[in-house]
Amino acid sequence: MNILFLNPPFMPGFSRASRSPAVTKGGTLYFPIWLAYATGMAEQAGHQVRLVDCAAARLDLPNLFIALGTWRPGLVVIDTSTPSIVNDAQVAADIKKQFPETFTLLVGSHPSALPQESIALHAAVDGAALGEYDATVVDLAQALDQGLPLQGVPGLAYRMHDTILCNPRRPMLENLDALPFVAEVYAKHLRIEDYFFAAANYPMVQIMTGRGCPHRCFFCVYPQTFHSRRYRVRSAANVVDEFAFIRDHLPQVREIGIEDDCFTASPSHVRQICEELLARQIHMKWYCNVRGDVSADLLHLMRRAGCRLVTVGFESGDQKILDGMGKHAKLEKYQKFVRDARQAGLLVHGCMMVGNPGDTRATVATSYQFAVQANCDSMQFYPLFVYPGTEAYAWAVQNGYLKTTDFTRWLTPDGQHNCVLDTPELSAKEMVALCDYYLKKYHLRPRYLVMKLWQALCHPAEGYRSLLSAKTFFGRLFNRQDGNVCGD
């Protein structure tokens, strides 16, 4: 079967695969990583596949149809997200007009959380996948090819006449080594230079070494709606084989992003990967997402194995706020982690959230003071974003804090993040104002500017990266529309 995997057109620069999808202040555009994995698995199963990223290629639908030419898909897999779901359902309708016989399938965290509601958005939407959809797409394509009943496809919600049916969820994929190298899919179907992450050296690629996260942060969308809170990993040898593939076949790549929700959830797994990289003398820069409790010896090992930067969600500098959001983290460990990371020679990109349960102007000020003491390479301040399927969304709904259930309002008119919460302590407007205030204050401190100048003198590549990011970041920050908040 011909299968089109589509990151559909929406707003220019919209990063649909980001954990908080939006047009980001730093100019970040994530690879369509889950679409790419599913593309590779479908290709392994013998299907004729195309992966098209309209956001990266700046393609609208008419030009997409021209690019497809006489190639007609029998199945179109459409990536979607909470803020773009209405647009993406309409894209499915437009595709259906062009290819009336095709099956349109919505995938991503939003239809995983709200499958029936997503399908119901438009009569042209035929189905939605629940959670990880690599194998679901393969099974669906086989059922469509052979005229088999769709109730035999685990992980699928679908329309049957005037009824929307939901099959049981598919068991999670256990043997992640069976997946194709996502970097190989990128190399075949995408242009690497179209993607950007503000904290990474350009150009970069993003891969996964595992799926899921065992931690119970109440806001985090992927573990709660997509991958589960159980961490499953690829073997170290398999991961390092992909590093070698990137080195040998994508020589333009200057950094690899490990996009696991928490790469250090299994320290032994990290250690095995690092030791394998060192043993095979693969010298490539990489970054990863970590929890702020990584041991000093592991941080040093990561640095020796090529790690350049770690991204850590501190979320708050107030212990009571951390306890109230299910973070199960201690400030003293955060403080030690920052010292240890600096001693290991690692850069730290930190994240702070505003609007957590119990947050006030005073607790946010405490968070800022923690950020100043940490003095990370870069720091985000952003309001709490709540997405369907998460405990944070349920908390906001149950307490009457949501200002709207119109998902298009999750973005401002220019596509940047929008705050949709009013808590008793902080209104949406106050959250945005605090984020903007502390973002500017943090990044315009004399100590910070001197640090970045010294960094640029010692490491010109880091200086160039910072300059590119700052140009986009401050341009959008100082010219934001009301309601706009910081992003990746």
GROMACS .gro file of C-alpha atoms in nm:
model
  488
    1MET     CA    1   0.000   0.000   0.000
    2ASN     CA    2   0.105   0.359  -0.062
    3ILE     CA    3   0.123   0.537   0.275
    4LEU     CA    4   0.177   0.910   0.313
    5PHE     CA    5   0.312   1.019   0.653
    6LEU     CA    6   0.232   1.387   0.681
    7ASN     CA    7   0.329   1.669   0.911
    8PRO     CA    8   0.053   1.892   0.773
    9PRO     CA    9   0.073   2.261   0.689
   10PHE     CA   10  -0.024   2.507   0.959
   11MET     CA   11   0.147   2.825   1.075
   12PRO     CA   12   0.501   2.897   0.947
   13GLY     CA   13   0.757   2.761   1.192
   14PHE     CA   14   0.503   2.560   1.394
   15SER     CA   15   0.693   2.287   1.581
   16ARG     CA   16   0.425   2.020   1.610
   17ALA     CA   17   0.656   1.753   1.757
   18SER     CA   18   0.769   1.971   2.048
   19ARG     CA   19   0.638   1.874   2.390
   20SER     CA   20   0.455   2.208   2.392
   21PRO     CA   21   0.377   2.262   2.023
   22ALA     CA   22   0.398   2.621   1.899
   23VAL     CA   23   0.598   2.869   1.696
   24THR     CA   24   0.879   2.903   1.947
   25LYS     CA   25   1.065   3.214   2.053
   26GLY     CA   26   1.405   3.054   1.997
   27GLY     CA   27   1.318   2.936   1.646
   28THR     CA   28   1.317   2.566   1.738
   29LEU     CA   29   1.170   2.328   1.481
   30TYR     CA   30   1.170   1.965   1.592
   31PHE     CA   31   1.205   1.671   1.357
   32PRO     CA   32   0.875   1.479   1.309
   33ILE     CA   33   1.034   1.202   1.510
   34TRP     CA   34   0.731   0.979   1.571
   35LEU     CA   35   0.616   1.004   1.210
   36ALA     CA   36   0.967   0.912   1.102
   37TYR     CA   37   0.981   0.602   1.321
   38ALA     CA   38   0.642   0.488   1.188
   39THR     CA   39   0.756   0.562   0.832
   40GLY     CA   40   1.058   0.338   0.878
   41MET     CA   41   0.855   0.054   1.027
   42ALA     CA   42   0.599   0.069   0.745
   43GLU     CA   43   0.879   0.065   0.491
   44GLN     CA   44   1.033  -0.238   0.663
   45ALA     CA   45   0.694  -0.411   0.628
   46GLY     CA   46   0.708  -0.366   0.250
   47HIS     CA   47   0.483  -0.064   0.199
   48GLN     CA   48   0.559   0.221  -0.037
   49VAL     CA   49   0.601   0.522   0.187
   50ARG     CA   50   0.655   0.895   0.169
   51LEU     CA   51   0.729   1.122   0.463
   52VAL     CA   52   0.650   1.488   0.399
   53ASP     CA   53   0.706   1.762   0.655
   54CYS     CA   54   0.510   2.061   0.529
   55ALA     CA   55   0.627   2.278   0.820
   56ALA     CA   56   0.994   2.226   0.740
   57ALA     CA   57   0.956   2.229   0.363
   58ARG     CA   58   0.716   2.528   0.373
   59LEU     CA   59   0.463   2.340   0.164
   60ASP     CA   60   0.093   2.421   0.146
   61LEU     CA   61  -0.158   2.156   0.039
   62PRO     CA   62  -0.186   2.259  -0.329
   63ASN     CA   63   0.191   2.232  -0.366
   64LEU     CA   64   0.194   1.907  -0.173
   65PHE     CA   65  -0.052   1.759  -0.421
   66ILE     CA   66   0.164   1.883  -0.708
   67ALA     CA   67   0.472   1.725  -0.548
   68LEU     CA   68   0.294   1.391  -0.512
   69GLY     CA   69   0.212   1.389  -0.883
   70THR     CA   70   0.049   1.064  -0.988
   71TRP     CA   71   0.139   0.887  -0.662
   72ARG     CA   72  -0.186   0.821  -0.474
   73PRO     CA   73  -0.188   0.719  -0.108
   74GLY     CA   74  -0.426   0.456   0.022
   75LEU     CA   75  -0.355   0.567   0.379
   76VAL     CA   76  -0.256   0.912   0.503
   77VAL     CA   77  -0.112   0.933   0.854
   78ILE     CA   78  -0.156   1.290   0.980
   79ASP     CA   79   0.043   1.410   1.278
   80THR     CA   80  -0.151   1.646   1.501
   81SER     CA   81  -0.138   1.827   1.835
   82THR     CA   82  -0.374   2.000   2.075
   83PRO     CA   83  -0.337   2.355   1.935
   84SER     CA   84  -0.345   2.240   1.571
   85ILE     CA   85  -0.615   1.969   1.594
   86VAL     CA   86  -0.890   2.176   1.430
   87ASN     CA   87  -0.661   2.273   1.141
   88ASP     CA   88  -0.538   1.916   1.102
   89ALA     CA   89  -0.888   1.770   1.087
   90GLN     CA   90  -0.960   2.016   0.806
   91VAL     CA   91  -0.641   1.903   0.632
   92ALA     CA   92  -0.780   1.549   0.646
   93ALA     CA   93  -1.095   1.677   0.475
   94ASP     CA   94  -0.895   1.850   0.203
   95ILE     CA   95  -0.693   1.535   0.145
   96LYS     CA   96  -1.012   1.335   0.122
   97LYS     CA   97  -1.137   1.565  -0.154
   98GLN     CA   98  -0.814   1.507  -0.347
   99PHE     CA   99  -0.798   1.132  -0.275
  100PRO     CA  100  -1.155   1.013  -0.198
  101GLU     CA  101  -1.053   0.649  -0.148
  102THR     CA  102  -0.778   0.716   0.106
  103PHE     CA  103  -0.809   0.639   0.478
  104THR     CA  104  -0.721   0.943   0.692
  105LEU     CA  105  -0.565   0.866   1.031
  106LEU     CA  106  -0.486   1.123   1.302
  107VAL     CA  107  -0.190   1.042   1.527
  108GLY     CA  108  -0.019   1.207   1.823
  109SER     CA  109  -0.077   1.281   2.190
  110HIS     CA  110  -0.405   1.472   2.136
  111PRO     CA  111  -0.599   1.198   1.950
  112SER     CA  112  -0.447   0.947   2.192
  113ALA     CA  113  -0.614   1.135   2.477
  114LEU     CA  114  -0.936   1.227   2.292
  115PRO     CA  115  -0.979   0.978   2.006
  116GLN     CA  116  -1.355   1.002   1.964
  117GLU     CA  117  -1.362   1.379   1.992
  118SER     CA  118  -1.078   1.408   1.738
  119ILE     CA  119  -1.250   1.186   1.483
  120ALA     CA  120  -1.579   1.369   1.538
  121LEU     CA  121  -1.423   1.701   1.433
  122HIS     CA  122  -1.485   1.623   1.066
  123ALA     CA  123  -1.665   1.350   0.873
  124ALA     CA  124  -1.355   1.311   0.655
  125VAL     CA  125  -1.146   1.185   0.950
  126ASP     CA  126  -1.160   0.805   0.931
  127GLY     CA  127  -0.964   0.712   1.240
  128ALA     CA  128  -0.719   0.794   1.517
  129ALA     CA  129  -0.433   0.599   1.671
  130LEU     CA  130  -0.410   0.549   2.046
  131GLY     CA  131  -0.056   0.599   2.176
  132GLU     CA  132   0.249   0.467   1.992
  133TYR     CA  133   0.132   0.395   1.642
  134ASP     CA  134   0.425   0.235   1.457
  135ALA     CA  135   0.269  -0.114   1.453
  136THR     CA  136  -0.087   0.021   1.441
  137VAL     CA  137  -0.020   0.179   1.101
  138VAL     CA  138   0.130  -0.144   0.967
  139ASP     CA  139  -0.166  -0.351   1.088
  140LEU     CA  140  -0.416  -0.094   0.958
  141ALA     CA  141  -0.252  -0.090   0.615
  142GLN     CA  142  -0.270  -0.469   0.601
  143ALA     CA  143  -0.637  -0.468   0.705
  144LEU     CA  144  -0.723  -0.208   0.441
  145ASP     CA  145  -0.524  -0.395   0.175
  146GLN     CA  146  -0.694  -0.726   0.250
  147GLY     CA  147  -1.040  -0.594   0.334
  148LEU     CA  148  -1.020  -0.722   0.691
  149PRO     CA  149  -1.240  -0.591   0.975
  150LEU     CA  150  -1.085  -0.291   1.150
  151GLN     CA  151  -1.186  -0.420   1.491
  152GLY     CA  152  -0.887  -0.652   1.461
  153VAL     CA  153  -0.640  -0.361   1.472
  154PRO     CA  154  -0.529  -0.287   1.832
  155GLY     CA  155  -0.470   0.077   1.913
  156LEU     CA  156  -0.718   0.207   1.655
  157ALA     CA  157  -1.029   0.422   1.695
  158TYR     CA  158  -1.232   0.447   1.377
  159ARG     CA  159  -1.556   0.559   1.223
  160MET     CA  160  -1.812   0.298   1.124
  161HIS     CA  161  -2.111   0.465   0.960
  162ASP     CA  162  -2.243   0.707   1.225
  163THR     CA  163  -2.057   0.545   1.515
  164ILE     CA  164  -1.702   0.592   1.641
  165LEU     CA  165  -1.553   0.274   1.784
  166CYS     CA  166  -1.240   0.234   1.997
  167ASN     CA  167  -1.042  -0.089   1.988
  168PRO     CA  168  -0.835  -0.194   2.292
  169ARG     CA  169  -0.502  -0.019   2.325
  170ARG     CA  170  -0.203  -0.190   2.172
  171PRO     CA  171   0.058  -0.341   2.407
  172MET     CA  172   0.370  -0.127   2.417
  173LEU     CA  173   0.655  -0.221   2.187
  174GLU     CA  174   0.915  -0.399   2.397
  175ASN     CA  175   1.195  -0.473   2.150
  176LEU     CA  176   1.296  -0.121   2.053
  177ASP     CA  177   1.599  -0.256   1.867
  178ALA     CA  178   1.349  -0.375   1.604
  179LEU     CA  179   1.280  -0.014   1.509
  180PRO     CA  180   1.469   0.139   1.217
  181PHE     CA  181   1.730   0.405   1.282
  182VAL     CA  182   1.526   0.724   1.274
  183ALA     CA  183   1.834   0.906   1.140
  184GLU     CA  184   1.825   0.676   0.836
  185VAL     CA  185   1.462   0.773   0.775
  186TYR     CA  186   1.558   1.142   0.801
  187ALA     CA  187   1.841   1.091   0.554
  188LYS     CA  188   1.608   0.932   0.301
  189HIS     CA  189   1.301   1.156   0.330
  190LEU     CA  190   1.392   1.490   0.489
  191ARG     CA  191   1.640   1.775   0.461
  192ILE     CA  192   1.845   1.782   0.782
  193GLU     CA  193   1.922   2.152   0.751
  194ASP     CA  194   1.552   2.244   0.780
  195TYR     CA  195   1.549   2.169   1.153
  196PHE     CA  196   1.682   2.371   1.444
  197PHE     CA  197   1.709   2.350   1.821
  198ALA     CA  198   1.821   2.670   1.986
  199ALA     CA  199   2.047   2.500   2.242
  200ALA     CA  200   2.220   2.266   1.994
  201ASN     CA  201   2.491   2.309   1.734
  202TYR     CA  202   2.348   2.340   1.384
  203PRO     CA  203   2.270   2.121   1.196
  204MET     CA  204   2.158   1.851   1.435
  205VAL     CA  205   1.943   1.538   1.437
  206GLN     CA  206   1.714   1.406   1.711
  207ILE     CA  207   1.690   1.039   1.809
  208MET     CA  208   1.538   0.830   2.089
  209THR     CA  209   1.723   0.574   2.299
  210GLY     CA  210   1.411   0.479   2.493
  211ARG     CA  211   1.040   0.544   2.529
  212GLY     CA  212   0.838   0.633   2.836
  213CYS     CA  213   0.934   0.790   3.168
  214PRO     CA  214   0.897   0.644   3.519
  215HIS     CA  215   0.862   0.980   3.691
  216ARG     CA  216   0.522   1.120   3.779
  217CYS     CA  217   0.534   1.490   3.695
  218PHE     CA  218   0.167   1.585   3.665
  219PHE     CA  219   0.205   1.805   3.357
  220CYS     CA  220   0.422   1.594   3.123
  221VAL     CA  221   0.216   1.493   2.821
  222TYR     CA  222   0.404   1.214   2.643
  223PRO     CA  223   0.436   0.969   2.937
  224GLN     CA  224   0.070   1.016   3.029
  225THR     CA  225  -0.087   0.995   2.683
  226PHE     CA  226   0.159   0.833   2.446
  227HIS     CA  227   0.441   0.615   2.584
  228SER     CA  228   0.334   0.528   2.940
  229ARG     CA  229   0.526   0.579   3.262
  230ARG     CA  230   0.738   0.270   3.204
  231TYR     CA  231   1.079   0.333   3.051
  232ARG     CA  232   1.175   0.091   2.774
  233VAL     CA  233   1.519   0.122   2.617
  234ARG     CA  234   1.720   0.023   2.313
  235SER     CA  235   2.038  -0.172   2.371
  236ALA     CA  236   2.354   0.036   2.407
  237ALA     CA  237   2.506  -0.131   2.101
  238ASN     CA  238   2.201  -0.043   1.891
  239VAL     CA  239   2.213   0.322   2.002
  240VAL     CA  240   2.584   0.353   1.929
  241ASP     CA  241   2.532   0.186   1.590
  242GLU     CA  242   2.300   0.476   1.508
  243PHE     CA  243   2.565   0.725   1.621
  244ALA     CA  244   2.804   0.552   1.379
  245PHE     CA  245   2.545   0.571   1.100
  246ILE     CA  246   2.506   0.945   1.156
  247ARG     CA  247   2.883   0.995   1.159
  248ASP     CA  248   2.929   0.798   0.837
  249HIS     CA  249   2.619   0.898   0.637
  250LEU     CA  250   2.527   1.244   0.765
  251PRO     CA  251   2.864   1.417   0.786
  252GLN     CA  252   2.705   1.762   0.804
  253VAL     CA  253   2.550   1.685   1.145
  254ARG     CA  254   2.730   1.864   1.428
  255GLU     CA  255   2.524   1.738   1.720
  256ILE     CA  256   2.287   1.456   1.811
  257GLY     CA  257   1.988   1.528   2.032
  258ILE     CA  258   1.876   1.241   2.257
  259GLU     CA  259   1.509   1.329   2.300
  260ASP     CA  260   1.403   1.071   2.560
  261ASP     CA  261   1.179   1.243   2.815
  262CYS     CA  262   1.440   1.154   3.078
  263PHE     CA  263   1.755   0.997   2.936
  264THR     CA  264   1.897   0.940   3.284
  265ALA     CA  265   1.589   0.752   3.414
  266SER     CA  266   1.809   0.442   3.387
  267PRO     CA  267   2.164   0.541   3.492
  268SER     CA  268   2.296   0.195   3.402
  269HIS     CA  269   2.164   0.237   3.048
  270VAL     CA  270   2.334   0.577   3.016
  271ARG     CA  271   2.658   0.429   3.149
  272GLN     CA  272   2.647   0.144   2.896
  273ILE     CA  273   2.592   0.386   2.606
  274CYS     CA  274   2.874   0.614   2.719
  275GLU     CA  275   3.116   0.326   2.766
  276GLU     CA  276   3.025   0.189   2.422
  277LEU     CA  277   3.081   0.531   2.262
  278LEU     CA  278   3.422   0.558   2.428
  279ALA     CA  279   3.521   0.199   2.344
  280ARG     CA  280   3.435   0.252   1.977
  281GLN     CA  281   3.595   0.597   1.972
  282ILE     CA  282   3.289   0.769   1.830
  283HIS     CA  283   3.353   1.137   1.887
  284MET     CA  284   3.027   1.322   1.834
  285LYS     CA  285   2.862   1.597   2.037
  286TRP     CA  286   2.522   1.521   2.187
  287TYR     CA  287   2.268   1.667   2.426
  288CYS     CA  288   1.996   1.501   2.633
  289ASN     CA  289   1.707   1.561   2.874
  290VAL     CA  290   1.783   1.469   3.234
  291ARG     CA  291   1.640   1.492   3.583
  292GLY     CA  292   1.819   1.721   3.826
  293ASP     CA  293   1.959   1.439   4.037
  294VAL     CA  294   2.226   1.281   3.815
  295SER     CA  295   2.534   1.167   4.006
  296ALA     CA  296   2.862   1.352   3.959
  297ASP     CA  297   3.048   1.047   3.828
  298LEU     CA  298   2.784   0.982   3.563
  299LEU     CA  299   2.791   1.346   3.451
  300HIS     CA  300   3.169   1.322   3.409
  301LEU     CA  301   3.133   1.000   3.210
  302MET     CA  302   2.868   1.160   2.987
  303ARG     CA  303   3.101   1.452   2.921
  304ARG     CA  304   3.388   1.224   2.827
  305ALA     CA  305   3.155   1.037   2.588
  306GLY     CA  306   3.064   1.355   2.399
  307CYS     CA  307   2.771   1.505   2.591
  308ARG     CA  308   2.780   1.881   2.560
  309LEU     CA  309   2.456   1.999   2.717
  310VAL     CA  310   2.184   1.868   2.945
  311THR     CA  311   1.829   2.003   2.955
  312VAL     CA  312   1.667   1.982   3.296
  313GLY     CA  313   1.317   2.071   3.410
  314PHE     CA  314   1.368   2.235   3.748
  315GLU     CA  315   1.008   2.369   3.723
  316SER     CA  316   1.029   2.555   4.057
  317GLY     CA  317   1.276   2.680   4.314
  318ASP     CA  318   1.025   2.632   4.596
  319GLN     CA  319   1.015   2.292   4.764
  320LYS     CA  320   0.643   2.304   4.846
  321ILE     CA  321   0.557   2.375   4.484
  322LEU     CA  322   0.774   2.084   4.367
  323ASP     CA  323   0.600   1.853   4.613
  324GLY     CA  324   0.257   1.968   4.494
  325MET     CA  325   0.320   1.890   4.127
  326GLY     CA  326   0.439   1.533   4.171
  327LYS     CA  327   0.798   1.619   4.087
  328HIS     CA  328   0.941   1.420   4.381
  329ALA     CA  329   1.260   1.623   4.363
  330LYS     CA  330   1.464   1.800   4.629
  331LEU     CA  331   1.613   2.147   4.593
  332GLU     CA  332   1.937   2.042   4.758
  333LYS     CA  333   1.982   1.778   4.488
  334TYR     CA  334   1.913   2.041   4.221
  335GLN     CA  335   2.182   2.263   4.371
  336LYS     CA  336   2.434   1.979   4.384
  337PHE     CA  337   2.344   1.876   4.028
  338VAL     CA  338   2.418   2.226   3.895
  339ARG     CA  339   2.756   2.232   4.070
  340ASP     CA  340   2.844   1.883   3.949
  341ALA     CA  341   2.738   1.956   3.590
  342ARG     CA  342   2.952   2.270   3.585
  343GLN     CA  343   3.252   2.080   3.725
  344ALA     CA  344   3.201   1.813   3.460
  345GLY     CA  345   3.217   2.081   3.189
  346LEU     CA  346   2.853   2.041   3.082
  347LEU     CA  347   2.624   2.324   2.978
  348VAL     CA  348   2.280   2.328   3.140
  349HIS     CA  349   1.956   2.449   2.980
  350GLY     CA  350   1.708   2.494   3.264
  351CYS     CA  351   1.329   2.520   3.263
  352MET     CA  352   1.101   2.692   3.515
  353MET     CA  353   0.720   2.683   3.516
  354VAL     CA  354   0.477   2.944   3.645
  355GLY     CA  355   0.123   2.853   3.752
  356ASN     CA  356   0.187   2.525   3.928
  357PRO     CA  357  -0.049   2.434   4.215
  358GLY     CA  358   0.013   2.687   4.492
  359ASP     CA  359   0.231   2.920   4.283
  360THR     CA  360   0.220   3.288   4.381
  361ARG     CA  361   0.426   3.590   4.288
  362ALA     CA  362   0.643   3.512   4.591
  363THR     CA  363   0.712   3.149   4.492
  364VAL     CA  364   0.790   3.256   4.135
  365ALA     CA  365   1.036   3.512   4.271
  366THR     CA  366   1.195   3.230   4.471
  367SER     CA  367   1.227   3.029   4.150
  368TYR     CA  368   1.401   3.321   3.983
  369GLN     CA  369   1.649   3.347   4.269
  370PHE     CA  370   1.726   2.977   4.229
  371ALA     CA  371   1.779   3.033   3.855
  372VAL     CA  372   2.020   3.321   3.920
  373GLN     CA  373   2.222   3.110   4.163
  374ALA     CA  374   2.231   2.822   3.913
  375ASN     CA  375   2.341   3.060   3.632
  376CYS     CA  376   2.269   2.805   3.360
  377ASP     CA  377   2.372   2.850   2.998
  378SER     CA  378   2.008   2.935   2.924
  379MET     CA  379   1.686   2.934   3.122
  380GLN     CA  380   1.320   2.918   3.025
  381PHE     CA  381   1.032   3.064   3.222
  382TYR     CA  382   0.693   2.960   3.092
  383PRO     CA  383   0.337   2.924   3.220
  384LEU     CA  384   0.197   2.583   3.294
  385PHE     CA  385   0.062   2.438   2.968
  386VAL     CA  386  -0.209   2.178   3.021
  387TYR     CA  387  -0.296   1.915   2.762
  388PRO     CA  388  -0.583   1.663   2.751
  389GLY     CA  389  -0.496   1.331   2.908
  390THR     CA  390  -0.265   1.477   3.173
  391GLU     CA  391  -0.325   1.514   3.544
  392ALA     CA  392  -0.257   1.886   3.504
  393TYR     CA  393  -0.544   1.919   3.256
  394ALA     CA  394  -0.780   1.726   3.486
  395TRP     CA  395  -0.672   1.946   3.780
  396ALA     CA  396  -0.741   2.263   3.580
  397VAL     CA  397  -1.083   2.139   3.465
  398GLN     CA  398  -1.194   2.012   3.806
  399ASN     CA  399  -1.102   2.340   3.975
  400GLY     CA  400  -1.252   2.563   3.708
  401TYR     CA  401  -0.916   2.717   3.615
  402LEU     CA  402  -0.941   2.665   3.236
  403LYS     CA  403  -1.042   2.985   3.059
  404THR     CA  404  -1.152   2.798   2.747
  405THR     CA  405  -1.188   2.453   2.595
  406ASP     CA  406  -1.138   2.590   2.244
  407PHE     CA  407  -0.804   2.427   2.158
  408THR     CA  408  -0.726   2.688   1.895
  409ARG     CA  409  -0.683   2.927   2.188
  410TRP     CA  410  -0.377   2.729   2.306
  411LEU     CA  411  -0.190   2.959   2.065
  412THR     CA  412  -0.177   3.332   2.009
  413PRO     CA  413  -0.276   3.462   1.662
  414ASP     CA  414   0.088   3.443   1.552
  415GLY     CA  415   0.125   3.082   1.670
  416GLN     CA  416   0.315   3.127   1.993
  417HIS     CA  417   0.218   2.966   2.322
  418ASN     CA  418  -0.090   3.107   2.492
  419CYS     CA  419  -0.178   3.082   2.859
  420VAL     CA  420  -0.530   2.946   2.917
  421LEU     CA  421  -0.528   2.919   3.297
  422ASP     CA  422  -0.651   3.152   3.571
  423THR     CA  423  -0.564   3.020   3.917
  424PRO     CA  424  -0.678   3.187   4.240
  425GLU     CA  425  -0.324   3.316   4.294
  426LEU     CA  426  -0.224   3.411   3.937
  427SER     CA  427  -0.426   3.510   3.633
  428ALA     CA  428  -0.315   3.409   3.284
  429LYS     CA  429  -0.212   3.769   3.219
  430GLU     CA  430   0.000   3.774   3.536
  431MET     CA  431   0.167   3.444   3.445
  432VAL     CA  432   0.264   3.577   3.103
  433ALA     CA  433   0.391   3.904   3.247
  434LEU     CA  434   0.601   3.723   3.507
  435CYS     CA  435   0.752   3.491   3.246
  436ASP     CA  436   0.842   3.777   3.016
  437TYR     CA  437   0.982   3.981   3.305
  438TYR     CA  438   1.204   3.704   3.437
  439LEU     CA  439   1.314   3.592   3.091
  440LYS     CA  440   1.444   3.939   3.014
  441LYS     CA  441   1.587   3.991   3.360
  442TYR     CA  442   1.773   3.659   3.357
  443HIS     CA  443   1.924   3.687   3.010
  444LEU     CA  444   2.016   4.055   3.037
  445ARG     CA  445   2.203   4.028   3.368
  446PRO     CA  446   2.561   4.164   3.349
  447ARG     CA  447   2.696   3.839   3.497
  448TYR     CA  448   2.514   3.635   3.235
  449LEU     CA  449   2.624   3.858   2.946
  450VAL     CA  450   2.987   3.840   3.059
  451MET     CA  451   2.959   3.461   3.083
  452LYS     CA  452   2.822   3.439   2.728
  453LEU     CA  453   3.091   3.676   2.595
  454TRP     CA  454   3.364   3.468   2.755
  455GLN     CA  455   3.201   3.154   2.616
  456ALA     CA  456   3.200   3.304   2.267
  457LEU     CA  457   3.567   3.399   2.292
  458CYS     CA  458   3.671   3.055   2.414
  459HIS     CA  459   3.432   2.858   2.195
  460PRO     CA  460   3.331   3.052   1.881
  461ALA     CA  461   3.082   2.783   1.775
  462GLU     CA  462   2.893   2.826   2.103
  463GLY     CA  463   2.896   3.201   2.055
  464TYR     CA  464   2.752   3.171   1.706
  465ARG     CA  465   2.481   2.934   1.833
  466SER     CA  466   2.388   3.177   2.110
  467LEU     CA  467   2.379   3.468   1.867
  468LEU     CA  468   2.144   3.287   1.629
  469SER     CA  469   1.912   3.190   1.911
  470ALA     CA  470   1.919   3.532   2.080
  471LYS     CA  471   1.835   3.713   1.757
  472THR     CA  472   1.513   3.514   1.713
  473PHE     CA  473   1.435   3.488   2.083
  474PHE     CA  474   1.455   3.854   2.174
  475GLY     CA  475   1.293   3.962   1.848
  476ARG     CA  476   0.984   3.761   1.940
  477LEU     CA  477   0.998   3.835   2.311
  478PHE     CA  478   1.006   4.212   2.275
  479ASN     CA  479   0.741   4.209   2.004
  480ARG     CA  480   0.502   3.955   2.152
  481GLN     CA  481   0.128   3.990   2.140
  482ASP     CA  482  -0.074   3.970   2.463
  483GLY     CA  483  -0.100   3.616   2.592
  484ASN     CA  484   0.223   3.503   2.433
  485VAL     CA  485   0.464   3.309   2.649
  486CYS     CA  486   0.804   3.155   2.613
  487GLY     CA  487   0.868   2.833   2.425
  488ASP     CA  488   1.147   2.593   2.332
   0.00000   0.00000   0.00000
